[in-house]
Short mmCIF file of C-alpha atoms and ligand atoms in Angstrom, two decimals:
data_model
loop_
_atom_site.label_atom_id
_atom_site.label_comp_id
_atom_site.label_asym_id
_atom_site.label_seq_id
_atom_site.Cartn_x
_atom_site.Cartn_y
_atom_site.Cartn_z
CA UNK A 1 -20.01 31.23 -143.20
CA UNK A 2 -21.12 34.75 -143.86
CA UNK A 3 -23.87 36.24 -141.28
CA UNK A 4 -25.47 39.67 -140.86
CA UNK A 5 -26.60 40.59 -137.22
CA UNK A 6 -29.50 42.94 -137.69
CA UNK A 7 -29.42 44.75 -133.83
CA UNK A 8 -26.65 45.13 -131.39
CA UNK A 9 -28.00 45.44 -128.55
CA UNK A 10 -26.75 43.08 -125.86
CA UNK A 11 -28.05 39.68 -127.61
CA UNK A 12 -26.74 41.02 -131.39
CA UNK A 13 -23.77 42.36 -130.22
CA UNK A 14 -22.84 38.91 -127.97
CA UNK A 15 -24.26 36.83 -130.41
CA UNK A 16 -22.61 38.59 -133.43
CA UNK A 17 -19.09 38.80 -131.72
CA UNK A 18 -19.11 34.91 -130.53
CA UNK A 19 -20.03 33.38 -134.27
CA UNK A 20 -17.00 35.81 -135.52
CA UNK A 21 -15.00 34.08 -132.61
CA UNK A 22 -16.30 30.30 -134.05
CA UNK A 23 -14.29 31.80 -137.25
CA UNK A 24 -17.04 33.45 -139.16
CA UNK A 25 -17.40 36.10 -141.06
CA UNK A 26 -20.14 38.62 -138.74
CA UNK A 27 -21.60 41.91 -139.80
CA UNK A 28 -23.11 43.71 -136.98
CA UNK A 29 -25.90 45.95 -138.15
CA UNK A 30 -27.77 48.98 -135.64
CA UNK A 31 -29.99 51.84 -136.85
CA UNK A 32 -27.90 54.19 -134.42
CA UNK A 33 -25.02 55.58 -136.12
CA UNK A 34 -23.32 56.40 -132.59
CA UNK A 35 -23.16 53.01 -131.37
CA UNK A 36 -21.74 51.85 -134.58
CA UNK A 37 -18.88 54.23 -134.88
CA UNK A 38 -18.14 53.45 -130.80
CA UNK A 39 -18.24 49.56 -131.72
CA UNK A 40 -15.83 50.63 -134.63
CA UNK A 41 -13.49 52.27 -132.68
CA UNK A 42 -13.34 49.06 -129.97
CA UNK A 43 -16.03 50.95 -127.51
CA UNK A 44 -18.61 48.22 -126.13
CA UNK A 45 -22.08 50.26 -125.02
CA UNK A 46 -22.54 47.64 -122.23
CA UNK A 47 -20.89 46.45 -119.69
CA UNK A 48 -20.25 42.27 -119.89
CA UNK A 49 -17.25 40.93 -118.67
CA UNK A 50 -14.74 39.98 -121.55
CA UNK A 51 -16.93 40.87 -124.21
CA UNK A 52 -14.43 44.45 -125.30
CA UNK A 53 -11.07 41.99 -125.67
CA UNK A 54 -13.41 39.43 -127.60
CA UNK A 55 -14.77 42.36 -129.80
CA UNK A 56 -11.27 44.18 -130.43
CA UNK A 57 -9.33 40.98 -131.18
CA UNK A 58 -12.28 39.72 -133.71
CA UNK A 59 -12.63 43.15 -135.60
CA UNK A 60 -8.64 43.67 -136.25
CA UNK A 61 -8.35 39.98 -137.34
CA UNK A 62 -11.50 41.42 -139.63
CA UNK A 63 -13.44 38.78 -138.54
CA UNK A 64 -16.28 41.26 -137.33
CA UNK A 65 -17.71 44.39 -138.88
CA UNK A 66 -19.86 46.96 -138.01
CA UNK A 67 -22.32 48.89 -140.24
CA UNK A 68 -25.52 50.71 -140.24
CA UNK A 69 -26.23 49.94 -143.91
CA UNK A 70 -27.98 46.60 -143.95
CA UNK A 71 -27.04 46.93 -148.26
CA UNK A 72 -23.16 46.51 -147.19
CA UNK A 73 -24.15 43.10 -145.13
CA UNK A 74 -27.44 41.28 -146.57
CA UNK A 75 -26.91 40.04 -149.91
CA UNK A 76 -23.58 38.58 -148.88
CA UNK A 77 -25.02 36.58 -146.07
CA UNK A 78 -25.84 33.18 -145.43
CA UNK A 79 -27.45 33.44 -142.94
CA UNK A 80 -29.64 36.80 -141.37
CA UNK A 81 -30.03 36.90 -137.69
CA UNK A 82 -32.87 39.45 -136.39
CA UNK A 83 -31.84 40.35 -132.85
CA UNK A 84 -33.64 43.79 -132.36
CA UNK A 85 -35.15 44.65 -128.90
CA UNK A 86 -38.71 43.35 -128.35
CA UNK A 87 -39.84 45.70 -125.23
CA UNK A 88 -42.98 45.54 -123.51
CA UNK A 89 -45.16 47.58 -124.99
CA UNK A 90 -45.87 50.87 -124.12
CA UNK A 91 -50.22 50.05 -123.85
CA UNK A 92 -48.87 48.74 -120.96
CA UNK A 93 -50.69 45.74 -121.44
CA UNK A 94 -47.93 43.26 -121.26
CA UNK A 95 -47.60 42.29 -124.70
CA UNK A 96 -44.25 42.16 -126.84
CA UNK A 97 -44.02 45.18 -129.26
CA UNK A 98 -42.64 43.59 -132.20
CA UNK A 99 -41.99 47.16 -134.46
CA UNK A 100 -38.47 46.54 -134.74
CA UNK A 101 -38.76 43.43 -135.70
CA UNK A 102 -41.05 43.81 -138.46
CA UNK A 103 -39.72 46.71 -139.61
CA UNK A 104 -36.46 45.11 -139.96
CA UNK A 105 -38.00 42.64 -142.14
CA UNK A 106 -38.73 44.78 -144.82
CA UNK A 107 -35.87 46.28 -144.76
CA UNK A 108 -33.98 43.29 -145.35
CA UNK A 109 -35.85 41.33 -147.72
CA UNK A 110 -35.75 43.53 -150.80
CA UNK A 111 -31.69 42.75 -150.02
CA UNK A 112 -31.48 39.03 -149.91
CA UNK A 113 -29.63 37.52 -152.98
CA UNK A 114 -29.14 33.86 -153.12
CA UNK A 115 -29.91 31.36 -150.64
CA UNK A 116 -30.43 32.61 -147.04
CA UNK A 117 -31.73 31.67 -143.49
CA UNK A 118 -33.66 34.33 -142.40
CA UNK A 119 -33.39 33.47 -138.12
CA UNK A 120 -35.50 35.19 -135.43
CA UNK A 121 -32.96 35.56 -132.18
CA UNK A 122 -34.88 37.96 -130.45
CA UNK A 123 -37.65 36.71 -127.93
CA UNK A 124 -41.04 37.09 -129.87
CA UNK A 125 -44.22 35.70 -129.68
CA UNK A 126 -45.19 32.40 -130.92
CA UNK A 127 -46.19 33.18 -134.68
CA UNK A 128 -43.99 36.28 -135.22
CA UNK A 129 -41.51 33.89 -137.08
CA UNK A 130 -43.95 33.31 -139.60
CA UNK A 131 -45.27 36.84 -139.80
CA UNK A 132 -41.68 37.72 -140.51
CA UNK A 133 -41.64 35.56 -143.18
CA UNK A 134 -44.58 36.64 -144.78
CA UNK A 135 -43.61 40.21 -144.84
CA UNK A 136 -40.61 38.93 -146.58
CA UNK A 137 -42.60 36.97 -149.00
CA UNK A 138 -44.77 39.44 -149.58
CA UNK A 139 -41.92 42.39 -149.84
CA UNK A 140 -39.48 40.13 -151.97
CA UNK A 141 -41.89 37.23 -153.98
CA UNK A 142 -38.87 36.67 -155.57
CA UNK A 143 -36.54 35.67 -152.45
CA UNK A 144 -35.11 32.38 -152.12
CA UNK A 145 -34.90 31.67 -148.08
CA UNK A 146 -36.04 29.67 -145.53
CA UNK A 147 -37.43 31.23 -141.51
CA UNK A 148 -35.65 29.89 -138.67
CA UNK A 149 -35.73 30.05 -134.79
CA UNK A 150 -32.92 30.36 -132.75
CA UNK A 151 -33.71 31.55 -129.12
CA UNK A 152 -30.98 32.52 -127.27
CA UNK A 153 -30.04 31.48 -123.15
CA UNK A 154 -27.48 34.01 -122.02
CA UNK A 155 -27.23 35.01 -119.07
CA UNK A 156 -26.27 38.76 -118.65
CA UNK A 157 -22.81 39.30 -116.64
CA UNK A 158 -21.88 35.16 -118.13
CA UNK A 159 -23.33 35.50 -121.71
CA UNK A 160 -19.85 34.63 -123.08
CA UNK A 161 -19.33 31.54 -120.90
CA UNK A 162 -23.23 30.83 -121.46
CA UNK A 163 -22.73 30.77 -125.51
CA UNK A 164 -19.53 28.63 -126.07
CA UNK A 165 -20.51 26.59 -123.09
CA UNK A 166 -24.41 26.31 -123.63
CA UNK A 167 -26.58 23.42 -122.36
CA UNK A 168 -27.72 22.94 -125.41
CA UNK A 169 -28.76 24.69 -128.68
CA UNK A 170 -32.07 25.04 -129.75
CA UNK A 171 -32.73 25.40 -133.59
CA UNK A 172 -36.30 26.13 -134.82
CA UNK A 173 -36.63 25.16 -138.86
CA UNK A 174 -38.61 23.76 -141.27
CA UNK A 175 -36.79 22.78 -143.90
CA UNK A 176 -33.28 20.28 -144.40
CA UNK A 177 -30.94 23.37 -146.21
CA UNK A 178 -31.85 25.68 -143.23
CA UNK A 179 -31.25 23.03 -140.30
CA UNK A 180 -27.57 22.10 -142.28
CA UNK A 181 -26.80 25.88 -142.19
CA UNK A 182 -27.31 26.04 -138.38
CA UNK A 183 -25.89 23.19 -137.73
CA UNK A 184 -22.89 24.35 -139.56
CA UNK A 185 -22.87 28.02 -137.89
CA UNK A 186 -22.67 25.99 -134.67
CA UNK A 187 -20.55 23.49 -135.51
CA UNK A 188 -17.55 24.50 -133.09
CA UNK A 189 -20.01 23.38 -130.52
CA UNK A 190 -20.76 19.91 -131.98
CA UNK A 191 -17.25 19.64 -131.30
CA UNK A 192 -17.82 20.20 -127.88
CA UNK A 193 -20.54 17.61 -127.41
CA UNK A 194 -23.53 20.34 -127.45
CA UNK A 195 -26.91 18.90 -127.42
CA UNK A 196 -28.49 20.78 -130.39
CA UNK A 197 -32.65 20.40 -130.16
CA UNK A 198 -34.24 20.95 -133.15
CA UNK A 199 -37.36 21.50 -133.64
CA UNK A 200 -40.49 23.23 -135.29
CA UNK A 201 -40.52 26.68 -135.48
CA UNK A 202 -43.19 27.42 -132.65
CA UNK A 203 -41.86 25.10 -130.28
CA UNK A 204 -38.23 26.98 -130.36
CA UNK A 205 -40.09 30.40 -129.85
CA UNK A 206 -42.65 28.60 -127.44
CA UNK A 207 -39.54 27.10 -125.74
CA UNK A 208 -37.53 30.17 -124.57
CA UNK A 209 -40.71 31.88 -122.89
CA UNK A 210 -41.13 28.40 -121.06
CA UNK A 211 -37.55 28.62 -119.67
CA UNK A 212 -37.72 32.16 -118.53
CA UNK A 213 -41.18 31.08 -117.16
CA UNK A 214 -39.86 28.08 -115.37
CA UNK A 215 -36.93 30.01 -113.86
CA UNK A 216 -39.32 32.63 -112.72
CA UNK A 217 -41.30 30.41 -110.93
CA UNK A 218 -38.72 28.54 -109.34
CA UNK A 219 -36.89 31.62 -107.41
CA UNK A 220 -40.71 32.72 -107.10
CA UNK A 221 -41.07 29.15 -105.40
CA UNK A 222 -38.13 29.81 -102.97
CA UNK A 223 -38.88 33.28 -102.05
CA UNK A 224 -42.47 32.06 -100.50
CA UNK A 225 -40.88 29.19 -98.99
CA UNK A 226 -38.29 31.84 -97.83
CA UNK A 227 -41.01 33.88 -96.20
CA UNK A 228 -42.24 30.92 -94.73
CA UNK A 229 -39.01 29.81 -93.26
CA UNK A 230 -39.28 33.15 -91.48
CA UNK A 231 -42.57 32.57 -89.75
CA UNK A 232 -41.82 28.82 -88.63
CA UNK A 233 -37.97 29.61 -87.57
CA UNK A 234 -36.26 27.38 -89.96
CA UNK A 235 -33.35 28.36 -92.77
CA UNK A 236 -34.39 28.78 -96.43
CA UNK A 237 -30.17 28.03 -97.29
CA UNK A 238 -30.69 24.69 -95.54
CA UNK A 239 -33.51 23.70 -96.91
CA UNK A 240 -32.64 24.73 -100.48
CA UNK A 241 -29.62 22.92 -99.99
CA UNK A 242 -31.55 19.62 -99.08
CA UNK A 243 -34.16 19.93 -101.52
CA UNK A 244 -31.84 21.11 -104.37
CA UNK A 245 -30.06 17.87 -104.34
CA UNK A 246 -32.54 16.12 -105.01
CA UNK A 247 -31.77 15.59 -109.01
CA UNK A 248 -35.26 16.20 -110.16
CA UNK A 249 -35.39 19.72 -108.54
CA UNK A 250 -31.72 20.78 -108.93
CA UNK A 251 -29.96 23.46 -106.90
CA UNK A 252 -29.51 26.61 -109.48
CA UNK A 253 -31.97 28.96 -109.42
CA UNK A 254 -33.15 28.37 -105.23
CA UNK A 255 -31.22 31.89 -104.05
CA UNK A 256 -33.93 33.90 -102.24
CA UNK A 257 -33.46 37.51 -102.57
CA UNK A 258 -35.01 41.06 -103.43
CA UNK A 259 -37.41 39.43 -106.14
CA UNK A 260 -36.08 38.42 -110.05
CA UNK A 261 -35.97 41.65 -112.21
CA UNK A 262 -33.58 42.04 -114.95
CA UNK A 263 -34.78 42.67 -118.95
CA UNK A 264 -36.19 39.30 -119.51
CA UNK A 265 -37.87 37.54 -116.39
CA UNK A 266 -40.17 40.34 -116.28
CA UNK A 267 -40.59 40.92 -119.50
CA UNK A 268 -41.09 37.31 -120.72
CA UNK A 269 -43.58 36.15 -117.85
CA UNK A 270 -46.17 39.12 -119.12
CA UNK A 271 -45.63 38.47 -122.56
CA UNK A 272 -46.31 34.60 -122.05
CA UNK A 273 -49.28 35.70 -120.01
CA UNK A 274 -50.60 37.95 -122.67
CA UNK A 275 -49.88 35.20 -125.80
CA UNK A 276 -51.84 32.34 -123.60
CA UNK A 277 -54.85 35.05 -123.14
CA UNK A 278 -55.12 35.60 -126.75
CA UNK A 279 -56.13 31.45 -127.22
CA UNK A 280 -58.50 31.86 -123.92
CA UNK A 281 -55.68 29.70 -121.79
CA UNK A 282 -54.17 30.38 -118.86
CA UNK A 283 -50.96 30.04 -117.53
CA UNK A 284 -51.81 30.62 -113.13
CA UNK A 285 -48.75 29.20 -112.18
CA UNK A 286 -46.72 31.82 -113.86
CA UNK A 287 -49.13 34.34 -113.09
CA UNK A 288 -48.28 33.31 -109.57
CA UNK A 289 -44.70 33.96 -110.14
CA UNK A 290 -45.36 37.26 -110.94
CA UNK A 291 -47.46 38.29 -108.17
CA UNK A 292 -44.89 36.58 -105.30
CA UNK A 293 -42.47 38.70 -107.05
CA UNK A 294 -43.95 42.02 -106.91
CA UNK A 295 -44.97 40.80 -102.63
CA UNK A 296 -41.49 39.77 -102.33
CA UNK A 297 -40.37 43.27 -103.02
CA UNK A 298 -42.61 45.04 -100.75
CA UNK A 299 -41.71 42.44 -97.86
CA UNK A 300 -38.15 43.48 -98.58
CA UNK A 301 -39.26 46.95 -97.77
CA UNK A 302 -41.03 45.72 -94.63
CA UNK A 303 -38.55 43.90 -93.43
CA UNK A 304 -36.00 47.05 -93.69
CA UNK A 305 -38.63 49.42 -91.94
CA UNK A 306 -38.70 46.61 -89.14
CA UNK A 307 -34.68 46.59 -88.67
CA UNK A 308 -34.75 50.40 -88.42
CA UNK A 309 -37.28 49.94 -85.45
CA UNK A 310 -40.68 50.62 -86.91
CA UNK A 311 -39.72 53.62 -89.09
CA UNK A 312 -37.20 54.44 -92.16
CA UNK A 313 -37.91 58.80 -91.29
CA UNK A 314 -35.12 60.49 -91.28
CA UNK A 315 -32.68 56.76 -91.26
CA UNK A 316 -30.07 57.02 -93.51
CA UNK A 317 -29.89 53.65 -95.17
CA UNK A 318 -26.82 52.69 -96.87
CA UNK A 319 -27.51 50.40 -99.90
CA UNK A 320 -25.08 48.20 -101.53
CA UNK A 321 -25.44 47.55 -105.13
CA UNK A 322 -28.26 48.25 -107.26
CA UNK A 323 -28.43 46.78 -110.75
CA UNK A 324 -30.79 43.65 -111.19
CA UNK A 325 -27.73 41.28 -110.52
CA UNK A 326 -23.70 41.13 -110.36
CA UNK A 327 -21.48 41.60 -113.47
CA UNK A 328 -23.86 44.11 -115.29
CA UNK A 329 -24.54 47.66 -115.27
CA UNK A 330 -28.17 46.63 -116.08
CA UNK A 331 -30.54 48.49 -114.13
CA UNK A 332 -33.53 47.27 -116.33
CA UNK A 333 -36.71 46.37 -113.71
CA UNK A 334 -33.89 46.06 -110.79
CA UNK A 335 -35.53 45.38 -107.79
CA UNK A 336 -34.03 48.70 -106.76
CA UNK A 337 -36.12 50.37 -108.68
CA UNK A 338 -38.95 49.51 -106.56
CA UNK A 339 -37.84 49.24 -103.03
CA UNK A 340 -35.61 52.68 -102.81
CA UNK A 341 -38.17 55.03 -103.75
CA UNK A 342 -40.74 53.46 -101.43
CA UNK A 343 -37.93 53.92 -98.82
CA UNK A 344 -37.43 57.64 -100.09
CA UNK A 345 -41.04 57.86 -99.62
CA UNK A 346 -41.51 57.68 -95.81
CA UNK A 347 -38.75 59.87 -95.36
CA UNK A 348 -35.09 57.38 -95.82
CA UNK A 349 -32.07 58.94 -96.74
CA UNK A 350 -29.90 56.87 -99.16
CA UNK A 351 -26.20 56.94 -100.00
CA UNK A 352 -25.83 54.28 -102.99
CA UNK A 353 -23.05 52.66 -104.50
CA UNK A 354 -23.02 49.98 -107.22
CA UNK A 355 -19.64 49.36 -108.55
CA UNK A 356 -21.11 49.37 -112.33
CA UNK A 357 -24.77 50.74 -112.42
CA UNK A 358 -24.66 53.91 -111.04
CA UNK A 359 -24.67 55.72 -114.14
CA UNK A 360 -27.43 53.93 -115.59
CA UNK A 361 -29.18 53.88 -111.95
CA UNK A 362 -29.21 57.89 -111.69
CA UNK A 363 -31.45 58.02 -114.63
CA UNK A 364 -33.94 55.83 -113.51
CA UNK A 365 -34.29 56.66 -109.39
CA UNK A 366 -35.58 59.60 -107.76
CA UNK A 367 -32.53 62.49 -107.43
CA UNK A 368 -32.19 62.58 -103.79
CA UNK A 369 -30.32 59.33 -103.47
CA UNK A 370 -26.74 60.06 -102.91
CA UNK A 371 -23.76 58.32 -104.63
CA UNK A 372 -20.92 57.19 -103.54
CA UNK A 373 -17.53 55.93 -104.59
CA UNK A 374 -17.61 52.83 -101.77
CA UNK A 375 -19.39 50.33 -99.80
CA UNK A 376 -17.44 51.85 -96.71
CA UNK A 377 -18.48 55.90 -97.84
CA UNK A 378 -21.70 54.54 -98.25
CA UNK A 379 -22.03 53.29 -94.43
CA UNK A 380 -20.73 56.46 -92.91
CA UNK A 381 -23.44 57.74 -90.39
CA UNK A 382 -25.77 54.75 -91.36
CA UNK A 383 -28.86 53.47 -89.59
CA UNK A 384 -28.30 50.13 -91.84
CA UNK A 385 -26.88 48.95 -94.42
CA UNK A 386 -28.73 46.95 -97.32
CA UNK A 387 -26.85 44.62 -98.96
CA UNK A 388 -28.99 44.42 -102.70
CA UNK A 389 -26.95 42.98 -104.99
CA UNK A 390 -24.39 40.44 -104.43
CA UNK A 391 -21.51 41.61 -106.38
CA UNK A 392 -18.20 40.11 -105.20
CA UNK A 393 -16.76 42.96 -103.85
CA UNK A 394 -19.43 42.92 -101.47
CA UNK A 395 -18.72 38.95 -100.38
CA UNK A 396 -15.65 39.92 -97.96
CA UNK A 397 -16.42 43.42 -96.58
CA UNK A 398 -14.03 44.40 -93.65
CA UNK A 399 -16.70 44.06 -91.01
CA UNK A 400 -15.02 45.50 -88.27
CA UNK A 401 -14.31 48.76 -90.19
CA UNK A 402 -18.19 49.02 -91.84
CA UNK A 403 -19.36 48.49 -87.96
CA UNK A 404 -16.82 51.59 -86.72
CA UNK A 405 -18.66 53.86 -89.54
CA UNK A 406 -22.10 53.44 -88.86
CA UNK A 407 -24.44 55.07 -86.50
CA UNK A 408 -26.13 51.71 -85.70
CA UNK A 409 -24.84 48.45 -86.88
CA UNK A 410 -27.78 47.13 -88.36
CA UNK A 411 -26.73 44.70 -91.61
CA UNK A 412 -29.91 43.36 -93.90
CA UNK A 413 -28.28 41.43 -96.27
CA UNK A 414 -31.09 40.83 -99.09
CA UNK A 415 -28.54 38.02 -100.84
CA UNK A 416 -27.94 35.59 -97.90
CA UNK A 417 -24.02 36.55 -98.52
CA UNK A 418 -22.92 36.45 -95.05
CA UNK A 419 -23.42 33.92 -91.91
CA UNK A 420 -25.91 35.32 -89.18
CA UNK A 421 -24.03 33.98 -86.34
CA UNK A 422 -20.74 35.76 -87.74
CA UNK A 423 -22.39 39.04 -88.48
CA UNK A 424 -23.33 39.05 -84.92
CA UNK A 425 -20.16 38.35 -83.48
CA UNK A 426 -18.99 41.24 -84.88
CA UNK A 427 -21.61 43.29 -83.26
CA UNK A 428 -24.25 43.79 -86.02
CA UNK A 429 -27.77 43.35 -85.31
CA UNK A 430 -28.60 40.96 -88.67
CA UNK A 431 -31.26 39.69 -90.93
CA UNK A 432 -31.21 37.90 -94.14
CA UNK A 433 -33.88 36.41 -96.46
CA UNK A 434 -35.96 33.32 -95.25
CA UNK A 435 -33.37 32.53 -92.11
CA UNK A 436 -34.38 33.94 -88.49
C1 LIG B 501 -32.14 35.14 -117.90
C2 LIG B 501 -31.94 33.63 -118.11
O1 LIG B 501 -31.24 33.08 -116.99
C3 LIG B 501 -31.17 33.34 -119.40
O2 LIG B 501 -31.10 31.95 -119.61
C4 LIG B 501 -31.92 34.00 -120.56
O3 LIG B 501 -31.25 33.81 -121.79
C5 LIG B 501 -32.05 35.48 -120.31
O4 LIG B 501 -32.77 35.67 -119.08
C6 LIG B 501 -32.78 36.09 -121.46
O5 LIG B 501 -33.97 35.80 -121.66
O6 LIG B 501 -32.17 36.80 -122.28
P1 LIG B 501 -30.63 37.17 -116.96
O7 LIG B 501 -31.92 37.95 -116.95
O8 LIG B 501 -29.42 37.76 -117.56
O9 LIG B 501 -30.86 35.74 -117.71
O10 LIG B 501 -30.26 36.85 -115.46
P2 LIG B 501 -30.41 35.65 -114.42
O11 LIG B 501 -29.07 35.25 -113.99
O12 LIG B 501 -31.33 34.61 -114.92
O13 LIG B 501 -31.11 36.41 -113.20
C7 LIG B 501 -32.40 37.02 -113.32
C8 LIG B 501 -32.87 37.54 -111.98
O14 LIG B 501 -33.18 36.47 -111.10
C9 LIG B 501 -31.85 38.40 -111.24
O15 LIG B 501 -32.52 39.52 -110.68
C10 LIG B 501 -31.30 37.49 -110.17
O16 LIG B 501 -30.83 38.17 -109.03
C11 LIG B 501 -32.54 36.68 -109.84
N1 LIG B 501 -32.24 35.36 -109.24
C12 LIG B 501 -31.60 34.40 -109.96
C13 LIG B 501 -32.62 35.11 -107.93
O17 LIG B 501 -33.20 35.98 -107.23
N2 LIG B 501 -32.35 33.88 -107.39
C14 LIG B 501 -31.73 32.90 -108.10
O18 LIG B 501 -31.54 31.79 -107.54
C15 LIG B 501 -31.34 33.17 -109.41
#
């Protein structure tokens, strides 16, 4: 099968590289000339674990190409895949701005030759699939394709593991030829015993925003009870445990922590918000979600204020990772991004270490945080230190060592990675989320 990849951004490029991996024959396509002679030379823009090998080992097999010419990848595909970014919008207003997306549409229709699938992979709207195809239609009378759906359910830092090992597929078409040629693009799946859903092209578009949304509300859901579990003296691990096993409620997704953040949580919950307000609907329960998320980040800034006595002036504060999650340099709505310069703002000083997002994390925080090279540099002369994000470096600290560094052992451990009772047999004064 041949297929052009119009975006490589961290779903193209992922997406692109694993369907070259199935055996097929990918173009990756990106408007930005540097990222396309980096991908040529084996450099991978992001940060995803195995994803560079993966890429290398496809391209010198020539399995996967990279151009910024869609004319060197369209009229040779079977199938298009549009997976350009869909930010927020910069009104501010919550909604989806689909520019990219449209613009890539008539860019690529003038180009189609032959049959083709025409497949929206980015998260858009309900409805943008068939606005896409009517700009094509209306750029191209002549083209002879059918509009697809494909949403995708990575997960950044497992997005390889997530793809060849999915829960299932789902495939938004309309027509026999275009379901065959998905099928067939997945077919190394089938193999594997892959639930594929198909289904109309709204309900695959409607589908991924009601995933994200359901996730969101469900570490939403745990963080209140969290906060609760605080107030009445029980543990938020124990009772997460007990209620996760229950097989209707399941036990992914119950971690409290710092709040969800991350490039699509955020983003889809607004969007979905915003698309339910244009048919005069509601959706309260995510709107909910939203809310206990932005609360949960402030408590988090409470509850270090409270460990440091009252007052973060003049504290130095010693935080441990800050990208949205493990395994990613992603620093996209990290719950960092919120909680340190509040800190900063009363007075804190912060030494910072992430062992990936640093980089990224310097551009988006205030300049007076400090960074350092370790956890341990980063607790030297500390008032506290802040465990943020729960990268496994982070899971076996030398305790006795990160106590002998600090000014005062004070350990608030946002993540839940470490047992109270331990923590204060080694002397630390500790807190977690949702366990007193
Ligand atoms: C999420 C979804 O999990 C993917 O299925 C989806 O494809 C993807 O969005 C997307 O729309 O592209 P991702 O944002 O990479 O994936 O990360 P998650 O692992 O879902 O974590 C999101 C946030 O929730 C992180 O900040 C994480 O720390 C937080 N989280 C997650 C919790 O606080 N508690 C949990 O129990 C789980």
């Amino acid at each position: 099968m041949n297929i052009a990849m119009i975006g490589t951004g961290y779903v193209g490029l992922v997406t692109g590289t694993c369907f070259a991996e199935f055996g097929h024959d990918v173009t990756c396509i990106d408007k930005v000339a540097e990222k396309i002679d980096a991908l040529k030379n084996g450099e991978i823009p992001i940060y995803e674990p195995g994803l560079d090998v993966m890429v290398q080992q496809n391209a010198a097999e020539g399995r996967l190409h990279f151009t910024t010419d869609m004319a060197q990848a369209i009229p040779a595909a079977d199938a298009v895949f549009i997976a350009v970014g869909t930010p927020t919008s910069r009104r501010g207003d919550g909604y989806a701005d689909l520019t990219y997306i449209y613009a890539a549409a008539k860019e690529l229709a003038p180009l189609l030759q032959d049959y083709t699938v025409v497949i929206d992979k980015s998260t858009v709207p309900v409805g943008t699939a068939r606005q896409v195809e009517r700009i094509i239609r209306e750029t191209n009378p002549e083209a002879n394709f059918d509009m697809a759906s494909n949403p995708e359910f990575l997960r950044e830092g497992a997005a390889i593991n997530d793809f060849m090992r999915p829960d299932r597929v789902v495939i938004g078409v309309e027509s026999p030829r275009a379901e065959q040629m998905l099928r067939e693009i997945y077919k190394p799946l089938f193999r594997r015993d892959t639930p594929i859903v198909s289904t109309g092209i709204e309900t695959a578009e409607l589908t991924k925003y009601a995933a994200n949304a359901f996730l969101a509300v469900k570490i939403s859901f745990i963080n209140e009870i969290a906060g609760i579990c605080e107030v009445v003296g029980a543990n938020v691990v124990d009772l997460a445990k007990a209620i996760g096993m229950d097989g209707r409620i399941g036990s992914k997704f119950l971690h409290p922590g710092p709040g969800y953040g991350g490039s699509c949580f955020p983003k889809d919950t607004l969007a979905l918000m915003r698309i339910v307000q244009e048919y005069g609907e509601n959706v309260h329960i995510v709107a909910a979600a939203v809310e206990v998320n932005a609360a949960q980040k402030a408590r988090m800034v409470r509850k270090i204020r409270d460990m440091l006595g009252g007052s973060e002036t003049g504290k130095t504060i010693a935080v441990l990772g800050l990208t949205f999650k493990p395994e990613t340099d992603d620093m996209r709505d990290a719950p960092s991004l919120t909680i340190l310069p509040a800190l900063l703002e009363k007075g804190a000083l912060i030494r910072a270490h992430d062992p990936q997002g640093m980089e990224e994390a310097q551009k988006l925080l205030p300049d007076d945080i400090q960074y350092v090279s370790s956890a341990y540099e980063a607790a030297e002369g500390a008032d506290c230190v802040v465990l943020m994000t729960e990268w496994n470096q982070y899971r076996a600290l030398d305790l006795e060592r990160l106590h002998g560094l600090m000014r005062q052992p004070v350990f608030i451990d946002l993540r839940n990675v470490y047992e109270p009772e331990m923590m204060r047999r080694y002397g630390f004064s500790y807190t977690g989320v949702g366990r007193k």
